[in-house]
Tab-separated table of C-alpha atoms and ligand atoms in Angstrom:
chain	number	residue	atom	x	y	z
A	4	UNK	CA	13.485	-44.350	9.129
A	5	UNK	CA	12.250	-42.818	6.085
A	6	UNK	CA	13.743	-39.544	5.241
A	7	UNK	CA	11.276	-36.109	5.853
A	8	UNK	CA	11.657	-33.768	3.247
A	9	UNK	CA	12.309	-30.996	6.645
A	10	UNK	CA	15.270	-32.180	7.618
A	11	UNK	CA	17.617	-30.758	5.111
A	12	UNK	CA	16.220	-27.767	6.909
A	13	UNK	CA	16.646	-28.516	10.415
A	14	UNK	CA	20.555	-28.551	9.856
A	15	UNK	CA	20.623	-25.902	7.433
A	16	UNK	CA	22.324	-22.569	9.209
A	17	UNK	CA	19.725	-19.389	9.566
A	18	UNK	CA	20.968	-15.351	8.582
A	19	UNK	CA	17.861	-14.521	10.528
A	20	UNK	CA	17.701	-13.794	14.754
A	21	UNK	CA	14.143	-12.726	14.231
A	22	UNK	CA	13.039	-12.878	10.844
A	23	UNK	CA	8.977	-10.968	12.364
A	24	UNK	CA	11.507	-8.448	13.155
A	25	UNK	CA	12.025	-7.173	9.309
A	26	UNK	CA	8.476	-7.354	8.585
A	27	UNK	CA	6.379	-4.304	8.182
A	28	UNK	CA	3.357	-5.366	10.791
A	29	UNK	CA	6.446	-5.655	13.127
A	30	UNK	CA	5.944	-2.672	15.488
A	31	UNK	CA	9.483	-1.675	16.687
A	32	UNK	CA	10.263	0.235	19.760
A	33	UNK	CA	12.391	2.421	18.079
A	34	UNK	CA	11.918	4.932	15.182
A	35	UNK	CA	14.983	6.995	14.065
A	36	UNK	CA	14.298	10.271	12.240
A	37	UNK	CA	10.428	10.531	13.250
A	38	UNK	CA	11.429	12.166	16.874
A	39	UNK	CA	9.690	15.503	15.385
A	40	UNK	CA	6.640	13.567	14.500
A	41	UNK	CA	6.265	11.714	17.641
A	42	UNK	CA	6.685	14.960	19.615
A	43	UNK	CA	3.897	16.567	17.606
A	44	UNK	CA	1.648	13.709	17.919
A	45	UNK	CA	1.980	13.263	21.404
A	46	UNK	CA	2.513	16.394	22.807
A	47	UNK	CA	-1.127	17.133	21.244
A	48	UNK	CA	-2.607	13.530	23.006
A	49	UNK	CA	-0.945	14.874	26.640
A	50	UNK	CA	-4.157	16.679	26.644
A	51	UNK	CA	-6.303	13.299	26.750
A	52	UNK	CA	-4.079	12.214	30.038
A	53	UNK	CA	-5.238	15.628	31.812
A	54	UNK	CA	-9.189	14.768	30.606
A	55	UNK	CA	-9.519	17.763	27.922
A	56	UNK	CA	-10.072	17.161	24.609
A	57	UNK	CA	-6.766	16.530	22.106
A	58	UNK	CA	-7.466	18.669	18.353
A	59	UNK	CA	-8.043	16.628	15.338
A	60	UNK	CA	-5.215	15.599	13.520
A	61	UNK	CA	-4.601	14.777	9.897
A	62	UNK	CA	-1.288	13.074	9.154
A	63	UNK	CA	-0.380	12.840	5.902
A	64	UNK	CA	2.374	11.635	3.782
A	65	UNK	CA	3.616	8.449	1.094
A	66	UNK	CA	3.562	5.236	1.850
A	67	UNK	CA	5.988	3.848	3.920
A	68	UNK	CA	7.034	7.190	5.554
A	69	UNK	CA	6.128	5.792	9.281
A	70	UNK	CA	2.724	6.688	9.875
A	71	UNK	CA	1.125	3.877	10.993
A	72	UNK	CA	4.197	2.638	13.174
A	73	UNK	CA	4.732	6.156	14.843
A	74	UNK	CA	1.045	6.472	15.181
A	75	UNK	CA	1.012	2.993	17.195
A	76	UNK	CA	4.001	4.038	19.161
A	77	UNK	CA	2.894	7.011	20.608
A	78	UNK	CA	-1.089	5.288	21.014
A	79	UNK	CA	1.388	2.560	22.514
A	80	UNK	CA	2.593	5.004	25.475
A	81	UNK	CA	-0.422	6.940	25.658
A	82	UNK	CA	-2.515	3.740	26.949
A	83	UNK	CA	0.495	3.347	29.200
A	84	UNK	CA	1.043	6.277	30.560
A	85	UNK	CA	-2.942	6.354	30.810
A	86	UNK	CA	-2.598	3.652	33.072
A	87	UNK	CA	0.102	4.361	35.488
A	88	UNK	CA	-1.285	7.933	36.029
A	89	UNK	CA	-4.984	6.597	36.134
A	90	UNK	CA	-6.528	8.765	34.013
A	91	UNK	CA	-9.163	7.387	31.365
A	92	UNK	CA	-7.680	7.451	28.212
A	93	UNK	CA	-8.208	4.785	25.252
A	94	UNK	CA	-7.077	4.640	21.542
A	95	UNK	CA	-8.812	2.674	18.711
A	96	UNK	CA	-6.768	2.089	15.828
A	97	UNK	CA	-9.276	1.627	12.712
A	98	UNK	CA	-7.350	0.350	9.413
A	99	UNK	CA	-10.021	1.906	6.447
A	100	UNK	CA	-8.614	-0.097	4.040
A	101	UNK	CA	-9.628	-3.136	5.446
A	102	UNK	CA	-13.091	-1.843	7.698
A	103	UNK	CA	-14.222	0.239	4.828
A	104	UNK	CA	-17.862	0.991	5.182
A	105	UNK	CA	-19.002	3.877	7.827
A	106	UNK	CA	-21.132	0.865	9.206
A	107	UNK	CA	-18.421	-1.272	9.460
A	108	UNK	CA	-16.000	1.285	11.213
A	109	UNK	CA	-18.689	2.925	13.615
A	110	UNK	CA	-19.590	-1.234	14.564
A	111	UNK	CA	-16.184	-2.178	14.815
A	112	UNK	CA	-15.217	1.041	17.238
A	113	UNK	CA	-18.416	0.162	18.690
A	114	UNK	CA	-17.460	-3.653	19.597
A	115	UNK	CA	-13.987	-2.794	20.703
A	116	UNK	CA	-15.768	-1.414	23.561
A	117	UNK	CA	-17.652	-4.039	24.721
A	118	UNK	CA	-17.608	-4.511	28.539
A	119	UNK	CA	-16.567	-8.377	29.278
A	120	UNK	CA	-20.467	-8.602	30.912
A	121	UNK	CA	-21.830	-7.500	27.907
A	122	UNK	CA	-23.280	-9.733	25.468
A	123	UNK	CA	-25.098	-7.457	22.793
A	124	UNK	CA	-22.303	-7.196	19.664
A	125	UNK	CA	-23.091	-4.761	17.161
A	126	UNK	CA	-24.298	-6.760	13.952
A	127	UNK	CA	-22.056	-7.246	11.035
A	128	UNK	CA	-24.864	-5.391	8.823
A	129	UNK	CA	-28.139	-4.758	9.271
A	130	UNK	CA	-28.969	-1.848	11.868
A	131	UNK	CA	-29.282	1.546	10.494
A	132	UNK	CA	-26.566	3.728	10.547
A	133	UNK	CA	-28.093	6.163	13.328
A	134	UNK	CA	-28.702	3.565	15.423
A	135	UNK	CA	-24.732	2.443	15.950
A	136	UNK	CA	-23.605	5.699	16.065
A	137	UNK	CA	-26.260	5.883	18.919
A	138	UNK	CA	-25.498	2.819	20.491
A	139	UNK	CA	-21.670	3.673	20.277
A	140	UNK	CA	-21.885	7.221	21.862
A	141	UNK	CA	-24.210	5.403	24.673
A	142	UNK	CA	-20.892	2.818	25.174
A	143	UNK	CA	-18.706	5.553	25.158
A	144	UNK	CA	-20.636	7.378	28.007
A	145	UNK	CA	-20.865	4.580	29.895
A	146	UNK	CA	-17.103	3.984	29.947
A	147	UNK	CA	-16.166	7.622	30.082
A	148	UNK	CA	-12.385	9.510	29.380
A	149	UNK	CA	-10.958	10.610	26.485
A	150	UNK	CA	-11.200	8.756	23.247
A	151	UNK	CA	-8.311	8.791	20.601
A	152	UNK	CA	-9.774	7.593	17.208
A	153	UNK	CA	-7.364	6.946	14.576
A	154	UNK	CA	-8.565	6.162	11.198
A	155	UNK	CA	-5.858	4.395	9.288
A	156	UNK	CA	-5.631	5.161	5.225
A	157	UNK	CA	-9.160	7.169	6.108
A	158	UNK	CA	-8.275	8.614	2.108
A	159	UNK	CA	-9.584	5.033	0.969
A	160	UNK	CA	-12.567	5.021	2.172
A	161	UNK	CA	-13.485	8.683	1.482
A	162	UNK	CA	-12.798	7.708	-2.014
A	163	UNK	CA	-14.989	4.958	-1.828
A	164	UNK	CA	-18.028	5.996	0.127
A	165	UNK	CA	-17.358	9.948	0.797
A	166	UNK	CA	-17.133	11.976	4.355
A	167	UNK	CA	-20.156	11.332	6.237
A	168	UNK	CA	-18.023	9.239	8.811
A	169	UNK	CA	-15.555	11.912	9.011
A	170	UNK	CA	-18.919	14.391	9.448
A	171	UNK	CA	-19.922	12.132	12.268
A	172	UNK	CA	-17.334	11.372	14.217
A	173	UNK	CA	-15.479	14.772	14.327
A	174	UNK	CA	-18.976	15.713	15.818
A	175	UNK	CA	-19.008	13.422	18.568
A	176	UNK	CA	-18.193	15.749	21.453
A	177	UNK	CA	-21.674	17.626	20.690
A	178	UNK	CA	-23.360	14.185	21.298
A	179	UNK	CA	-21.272	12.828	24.415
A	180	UNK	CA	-21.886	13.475	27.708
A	181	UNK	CA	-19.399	12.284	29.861
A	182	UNK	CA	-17.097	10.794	27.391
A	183	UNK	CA	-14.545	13.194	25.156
A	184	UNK	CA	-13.290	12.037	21.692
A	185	UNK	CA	-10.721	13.259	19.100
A	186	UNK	CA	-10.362	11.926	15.583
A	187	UNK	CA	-6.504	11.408	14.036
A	188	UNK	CA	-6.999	10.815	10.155
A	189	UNK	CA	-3.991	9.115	8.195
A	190	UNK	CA	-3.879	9.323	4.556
A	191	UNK	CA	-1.225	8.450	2.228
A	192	UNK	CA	-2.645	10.867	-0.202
A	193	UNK	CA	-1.000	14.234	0.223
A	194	UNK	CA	-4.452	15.922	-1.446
A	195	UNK	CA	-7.250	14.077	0.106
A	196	UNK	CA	-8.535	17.118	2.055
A	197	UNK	CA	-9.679	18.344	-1.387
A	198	UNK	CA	-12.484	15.350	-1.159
A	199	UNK	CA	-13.624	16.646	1.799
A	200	UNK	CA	-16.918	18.933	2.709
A	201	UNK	CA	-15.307	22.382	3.999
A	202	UNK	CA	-16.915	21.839	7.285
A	203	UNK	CA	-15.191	18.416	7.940
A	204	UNK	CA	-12.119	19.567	6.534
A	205	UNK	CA	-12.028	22.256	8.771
A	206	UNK	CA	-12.879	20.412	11.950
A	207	UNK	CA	-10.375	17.458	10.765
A	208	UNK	CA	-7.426	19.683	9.602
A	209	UNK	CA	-6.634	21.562	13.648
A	210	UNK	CA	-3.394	19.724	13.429
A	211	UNK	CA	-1.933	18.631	10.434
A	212	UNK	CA	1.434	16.995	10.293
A	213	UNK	CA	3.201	16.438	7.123
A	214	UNK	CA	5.970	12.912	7.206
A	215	UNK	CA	8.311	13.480	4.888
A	216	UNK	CA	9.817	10.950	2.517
A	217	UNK	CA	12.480	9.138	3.544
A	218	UNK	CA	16.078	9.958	2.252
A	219	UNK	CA	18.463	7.281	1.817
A	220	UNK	CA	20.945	8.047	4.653
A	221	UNK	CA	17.749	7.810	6.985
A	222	UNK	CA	16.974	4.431	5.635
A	223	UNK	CA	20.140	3.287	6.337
A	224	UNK	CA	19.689	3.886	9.836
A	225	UNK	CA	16.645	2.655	9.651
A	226	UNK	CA	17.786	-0.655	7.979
A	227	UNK	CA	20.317	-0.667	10.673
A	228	UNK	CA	18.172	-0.469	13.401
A	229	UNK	CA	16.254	-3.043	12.601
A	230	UNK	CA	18.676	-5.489	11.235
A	231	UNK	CA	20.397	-5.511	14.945
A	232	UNK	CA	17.417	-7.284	15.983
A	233	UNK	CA	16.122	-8.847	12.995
A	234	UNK	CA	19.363	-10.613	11.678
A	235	UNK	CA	22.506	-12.836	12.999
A	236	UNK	CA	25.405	-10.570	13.609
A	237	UNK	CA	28.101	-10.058	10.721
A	238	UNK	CA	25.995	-11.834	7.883
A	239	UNK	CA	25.782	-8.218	6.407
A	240	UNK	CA	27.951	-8.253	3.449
A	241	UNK	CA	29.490	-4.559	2.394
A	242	UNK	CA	27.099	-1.924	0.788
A	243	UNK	CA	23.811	-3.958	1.365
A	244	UNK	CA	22.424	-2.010	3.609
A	245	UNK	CA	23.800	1.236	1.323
A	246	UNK	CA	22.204	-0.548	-1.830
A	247	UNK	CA	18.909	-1.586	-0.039
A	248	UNK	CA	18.496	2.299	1.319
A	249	UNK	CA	19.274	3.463	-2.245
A	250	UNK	CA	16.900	1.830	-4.153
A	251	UNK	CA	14.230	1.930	-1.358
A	252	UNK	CA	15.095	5.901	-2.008
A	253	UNK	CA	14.537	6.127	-5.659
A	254	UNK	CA	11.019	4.394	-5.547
A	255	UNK	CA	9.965	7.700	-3.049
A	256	UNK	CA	11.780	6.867	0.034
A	257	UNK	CA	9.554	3.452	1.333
A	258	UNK	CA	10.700	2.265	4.647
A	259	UNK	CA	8.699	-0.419	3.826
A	260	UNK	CA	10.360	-1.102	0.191
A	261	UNK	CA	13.818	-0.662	1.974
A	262	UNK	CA	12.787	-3.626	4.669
A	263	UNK	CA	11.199	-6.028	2.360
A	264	UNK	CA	14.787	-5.800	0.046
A	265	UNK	CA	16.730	-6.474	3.412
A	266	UNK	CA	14.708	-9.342	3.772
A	267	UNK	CA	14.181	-11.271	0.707
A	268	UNK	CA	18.268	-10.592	0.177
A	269	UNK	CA	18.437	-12.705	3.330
A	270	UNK	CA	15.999	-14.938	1.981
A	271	UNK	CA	17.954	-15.870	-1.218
A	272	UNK	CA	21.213	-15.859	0.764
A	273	UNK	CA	20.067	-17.756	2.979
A	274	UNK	CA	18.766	-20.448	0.346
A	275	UNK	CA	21.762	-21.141	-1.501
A	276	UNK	CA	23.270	-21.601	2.050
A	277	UNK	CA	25.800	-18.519	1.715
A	278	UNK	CA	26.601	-16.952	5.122
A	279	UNK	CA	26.545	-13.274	3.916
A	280	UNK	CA	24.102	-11.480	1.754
A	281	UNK	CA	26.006	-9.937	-0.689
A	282	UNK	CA	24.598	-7.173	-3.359
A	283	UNK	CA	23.952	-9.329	-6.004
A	284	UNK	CA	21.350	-10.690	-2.950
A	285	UNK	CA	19.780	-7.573	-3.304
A	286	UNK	CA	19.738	-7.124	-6.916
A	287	UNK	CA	18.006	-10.210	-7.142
A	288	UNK	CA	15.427	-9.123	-4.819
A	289	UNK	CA	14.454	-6.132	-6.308
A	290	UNK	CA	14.015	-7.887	-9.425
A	291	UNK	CA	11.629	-10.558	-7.863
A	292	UNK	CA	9.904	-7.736	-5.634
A	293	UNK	CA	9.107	-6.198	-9.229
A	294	UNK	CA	7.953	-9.482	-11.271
A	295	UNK	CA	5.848	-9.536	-7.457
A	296	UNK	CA	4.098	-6.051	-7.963
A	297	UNK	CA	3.722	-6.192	-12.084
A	298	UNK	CA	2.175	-9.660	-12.587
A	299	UNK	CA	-0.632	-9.296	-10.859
A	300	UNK	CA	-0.942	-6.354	-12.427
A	301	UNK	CA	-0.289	-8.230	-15.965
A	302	UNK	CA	-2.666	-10.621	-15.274
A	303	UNK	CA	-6.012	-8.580	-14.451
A	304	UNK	CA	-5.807	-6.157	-17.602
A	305	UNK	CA	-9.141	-6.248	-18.933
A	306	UNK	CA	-9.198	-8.686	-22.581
A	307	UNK	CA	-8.320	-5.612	-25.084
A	308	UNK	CA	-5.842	-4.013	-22.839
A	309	UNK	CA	-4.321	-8.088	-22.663
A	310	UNK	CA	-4.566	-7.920	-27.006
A	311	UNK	CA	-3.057	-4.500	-26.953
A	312	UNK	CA	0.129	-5.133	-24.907
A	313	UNK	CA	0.020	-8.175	-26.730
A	314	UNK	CA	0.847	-6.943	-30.128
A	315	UNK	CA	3.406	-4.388	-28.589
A	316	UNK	CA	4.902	-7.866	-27.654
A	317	UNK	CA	4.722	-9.247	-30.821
A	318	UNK	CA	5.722	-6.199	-32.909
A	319	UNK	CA	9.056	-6.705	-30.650
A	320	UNK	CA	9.165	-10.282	-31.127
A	321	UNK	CA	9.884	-9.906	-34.620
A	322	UNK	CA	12.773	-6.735	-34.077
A	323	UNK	CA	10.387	-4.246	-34.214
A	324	UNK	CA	10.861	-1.080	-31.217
A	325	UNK	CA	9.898	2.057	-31.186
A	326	UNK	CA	6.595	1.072	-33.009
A	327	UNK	CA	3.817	3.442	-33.858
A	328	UNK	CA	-0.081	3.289	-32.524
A	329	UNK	CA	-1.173	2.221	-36.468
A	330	UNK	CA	1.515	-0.559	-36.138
A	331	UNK	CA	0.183	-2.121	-32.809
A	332	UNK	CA	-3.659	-1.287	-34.213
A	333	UNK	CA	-2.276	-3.537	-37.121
A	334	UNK	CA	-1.166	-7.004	-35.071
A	335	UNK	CA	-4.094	-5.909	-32.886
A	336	UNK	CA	-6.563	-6.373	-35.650
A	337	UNK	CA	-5.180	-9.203	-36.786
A	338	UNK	CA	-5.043	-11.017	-32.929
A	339	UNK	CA	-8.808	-9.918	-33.391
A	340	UNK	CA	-9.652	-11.883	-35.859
A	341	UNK	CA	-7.811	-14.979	-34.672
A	342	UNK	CA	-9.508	-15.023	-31.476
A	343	UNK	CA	-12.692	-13.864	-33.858
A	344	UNK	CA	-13.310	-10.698	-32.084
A	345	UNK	CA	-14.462	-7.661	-33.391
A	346	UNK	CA	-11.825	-5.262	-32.996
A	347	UNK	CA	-12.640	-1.237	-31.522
A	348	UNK	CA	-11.259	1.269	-33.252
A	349	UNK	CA	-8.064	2.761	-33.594
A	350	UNK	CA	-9.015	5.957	-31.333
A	351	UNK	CA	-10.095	3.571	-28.963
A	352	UNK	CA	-6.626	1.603	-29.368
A	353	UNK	CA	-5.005	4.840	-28.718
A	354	UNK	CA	-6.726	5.257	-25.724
A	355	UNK	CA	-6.053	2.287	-24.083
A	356	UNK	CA	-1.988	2.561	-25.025
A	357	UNK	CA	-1.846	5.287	-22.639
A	358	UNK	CA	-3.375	3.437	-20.206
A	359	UNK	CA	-0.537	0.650	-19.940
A	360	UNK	CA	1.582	3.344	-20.171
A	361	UNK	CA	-0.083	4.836	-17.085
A	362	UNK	CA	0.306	1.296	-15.472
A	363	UNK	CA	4.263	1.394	-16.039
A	364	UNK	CA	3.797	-2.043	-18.972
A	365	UNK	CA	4.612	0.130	-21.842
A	366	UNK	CA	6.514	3.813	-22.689
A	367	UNK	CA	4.741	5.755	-25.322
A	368	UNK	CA	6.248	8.950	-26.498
A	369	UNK	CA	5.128	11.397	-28.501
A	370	UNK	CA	7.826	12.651	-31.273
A	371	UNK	CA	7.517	15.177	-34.120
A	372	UNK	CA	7.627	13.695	-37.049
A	373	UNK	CA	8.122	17.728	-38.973
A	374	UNK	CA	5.646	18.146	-40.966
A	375	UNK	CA	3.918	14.787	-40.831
A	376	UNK	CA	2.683	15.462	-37.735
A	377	UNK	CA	3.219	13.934	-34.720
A	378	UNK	CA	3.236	10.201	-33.808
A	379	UNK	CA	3.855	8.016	-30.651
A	380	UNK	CA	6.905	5.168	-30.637
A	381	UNK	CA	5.583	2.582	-28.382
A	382	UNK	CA	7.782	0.125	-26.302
A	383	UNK	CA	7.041	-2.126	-24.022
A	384	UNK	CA	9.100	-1.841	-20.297
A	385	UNK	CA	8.414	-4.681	-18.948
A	386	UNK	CA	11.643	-5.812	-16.919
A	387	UNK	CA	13.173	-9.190	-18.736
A	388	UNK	CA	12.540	-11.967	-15.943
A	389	UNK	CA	8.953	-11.232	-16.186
A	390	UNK	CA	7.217	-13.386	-18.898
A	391	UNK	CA	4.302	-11.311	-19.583
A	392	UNK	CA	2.998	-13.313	-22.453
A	393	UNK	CA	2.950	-16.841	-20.017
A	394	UNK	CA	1.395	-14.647	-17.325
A	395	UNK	CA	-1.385	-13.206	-19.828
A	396	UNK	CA	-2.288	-17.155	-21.355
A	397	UNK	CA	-2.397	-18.067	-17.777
A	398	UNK	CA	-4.812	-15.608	-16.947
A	399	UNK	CA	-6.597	-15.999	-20.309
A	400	UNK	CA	-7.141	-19.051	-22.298
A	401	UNK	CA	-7.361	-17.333	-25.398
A	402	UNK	CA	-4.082	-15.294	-25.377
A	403	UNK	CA	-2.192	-18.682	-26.218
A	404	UNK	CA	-4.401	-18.244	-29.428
A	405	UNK	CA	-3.001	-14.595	-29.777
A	406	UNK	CA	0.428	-16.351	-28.706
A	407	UNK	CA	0.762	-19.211	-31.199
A	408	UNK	CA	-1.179	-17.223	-34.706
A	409	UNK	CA	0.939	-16.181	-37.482
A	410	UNK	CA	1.003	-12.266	-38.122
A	411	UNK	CA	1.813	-10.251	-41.240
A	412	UNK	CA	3.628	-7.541	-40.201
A	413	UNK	CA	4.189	-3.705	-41.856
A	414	UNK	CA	7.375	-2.089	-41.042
A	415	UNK	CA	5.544	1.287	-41.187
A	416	UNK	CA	2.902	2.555	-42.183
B	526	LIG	N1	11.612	5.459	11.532
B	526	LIG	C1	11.427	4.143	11.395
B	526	LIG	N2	12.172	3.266	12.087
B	526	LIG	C2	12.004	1.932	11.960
B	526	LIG	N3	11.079	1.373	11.168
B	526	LIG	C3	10.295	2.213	10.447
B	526	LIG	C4	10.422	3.614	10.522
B	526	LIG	N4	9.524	4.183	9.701
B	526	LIG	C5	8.863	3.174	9.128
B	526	LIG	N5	9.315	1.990	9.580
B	526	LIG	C6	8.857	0.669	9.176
B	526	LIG	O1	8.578	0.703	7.792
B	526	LIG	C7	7.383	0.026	7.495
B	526	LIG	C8	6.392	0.979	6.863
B	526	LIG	O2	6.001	1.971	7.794
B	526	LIG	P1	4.490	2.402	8.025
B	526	LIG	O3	4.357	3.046	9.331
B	526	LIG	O4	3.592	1.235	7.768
B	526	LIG	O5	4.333	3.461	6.841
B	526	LIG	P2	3.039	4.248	6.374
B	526	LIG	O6	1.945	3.970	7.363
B	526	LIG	O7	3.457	5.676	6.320
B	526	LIG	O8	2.737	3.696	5.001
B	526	LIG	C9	6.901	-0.549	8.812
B	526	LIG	O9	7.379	-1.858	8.933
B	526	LIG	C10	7.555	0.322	9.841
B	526	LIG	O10	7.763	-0.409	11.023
B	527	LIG	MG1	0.153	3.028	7.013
């Protein structure tokens, strides 16, 4: 029989018990360190289960603190405890990042409450605005209770297309009849009330709750948790989940960050068929999680921000750190004219060196030079296993032009 390129696999030993388990869509049943939270939350939603009307709540905090997962959890219990006590009590999760329109959300609450019998779906576009928010306050009526609405990174789309569907729906109760509703807002910006009208803030901010960043003895326990479940007992070398917690900490406590390293360490143990992850594993990882999260990143600069970090590149190519803006404007120009572009000027060069400083690619500091002034030293920080100058000719034909010219370079200027 001829050989399947799977089988190497089949026979090939697994770290992982239940590798969904250390992913973050994975909604676990326990959450360590957010009991404060969760009593907050839900202690505020008891009043749905007796039929009155829960406050508005804004919960706010980075990402990866547990806001989405103890926000399920406790809409988790509420629908159950709804249930078994037979009182009328539903929760629509909205994510704004991905429904993030007010037409889209108001027709997407409005369709997740679509009796079976019911044929008439909201459109996908079309209607105008006042007539969903009609048609879903006549569904709401008709089904009655307490509604929970929970608008999921609602700090996006306020960005994007302002408060009106913050306006509307924290004014439901004046148009139901039978049917009660409270909004929960999550936002992963600590300062997004400051987009909002005063009258919506006021109306969304009754309850605010603040989740806290992570510190890295609580992601170990968190880690912990979830590795019980998630991987095979004992393949946990010593200080991985210590190392996995304590870089997780550093980039602003990310439960999130501190799963995805536990993971991908597995990953790469598992791969070169060790039966531990160790925490070179991890290292490794975090590395590749980087490259991940910068290349992209790399890849979509605009063309003159590309020719910009470009001759930072090759200004270090040939020895050259701690460069100054007229030094880059220099290999700039000269990329320019290779690629026969007209170069902007050295203001605008300036300019756009603080913006891939802003984006982490490059460190520009400003030093006194005495009484020359002041100037910038520019260096790129781009971590060595990413190849930004194959990731910018694969986004752009013409940076291998850029790549491959000869430059005449200054040592100062
Ligand atoms: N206390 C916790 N216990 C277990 N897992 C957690 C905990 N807090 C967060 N997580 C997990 O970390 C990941 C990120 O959490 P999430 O709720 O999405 O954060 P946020 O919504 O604040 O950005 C998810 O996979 C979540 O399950
Ligand atoms: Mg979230």
């Amino acid at each position: 029989m001829e050989d399947n390129i799977f089988d190497k696999f089949i026979s090939q030993k697994t770290l992982f018990k239940n590798k969904e388990n250390l992913r973050h869509n994975f909604r676990p049943n326990q959450l360590p360190h957010r009991n404060e939270e969760i009593d907050t939350i839900s202690y505020n939603l008891w009043e749905a289960l007796k039929g009155h009307i829960p406050s508005n709540m804004t919960l706010y905090g980075v990402t990866g603190a547990g806001k989405t997962a103890v926000t399920a959890y406790v809409c988790h219990h509420l629908k159950a405890k709804g249930e078994s006590m037979g009182s009328q009590v539903e929760s629509i999760m909205v994510n704004c990042r991905q429904i993030d329109t007010q037409y889209r959300v108001l027709s997407h609450i409005g369709n997740s409450l679509l009796e079976s019998y019911e044929q008439d779906e909201i459109p996908f576009t079309g209607w105008p605005t006042d007539r969903v928010f009609n048609e879903l306050i006549r569904r709401m009526d008709q089904r009655g209770g307490v509604f929970v609405i929970v608008l999921d990174e609602i700090d996006h789309l306020v960005r994007k297309v302002g408060d009106d569907l913050l306006y509307n729906l924290t004014s439901l109760n004046s148009s139901l009849k039978k049917a009660r509703a409270c909004v929960i807002g999550i936002s992963n910006d600590l300062k997004f009330t400051d987009f909002l009208d005063p009258r919506v803030r006021s109306r969304l901010g009754q309850l605010d709750v603040l989740f806290k960043p992570y510190d890295a003895e609580q992601l170990q326990d968190i880690l912990r948790q979830r590795a019980v479940q998630g991987l095979n007992e004992g393949v946990i070398g010593p200080g991985v989940i210590e190392l996995c917690a304590a870089l997780a900490a550093q980039e602003h406590g990310d439960a999130r960050c501190a799963l995805d390293l536990l993971r991908i360490s597995a990953e790469k143990a598992e791969k070169e068929g060790e039966n531990t992850v160790n925490q070179n594993h991890v290292r490794v990882a975090q590395s590749q999680i980087e490259a991940d999260q910068m290349t992209p990143v790399i890849s979509s600069l605009p063309s003159q921000q590309k020719l910009v970090l470009a001759a930072v590149l090759l200004n270090e190519q040939n020895g050259l750190r701690n460069v100054q803006t007229g030094q880059v404007y220099d290999i700039y120009r000269q990329a320019c004219k290779h690629i026969r572009q007209n170069p902007l000027t050295q203001r605008r060069i300036s300019g756009l060196i603080s913006n891939l400083d802003m984006l982490g690619l490059v460190t520009a500091r400003t030093v006194s030079k005495g009484r020359y002034g002041r100037s910038k030293e520019i260096n790129s920080c781009i971590p060595a296993n990413i190849n930004a100058p194959e990731i910018m000719k694969a986004a752009e034909e013409e940076m291998a032009l850029v790549f491959k010219a000869a430059y005449h370079h200054q040592t100062s200027l």
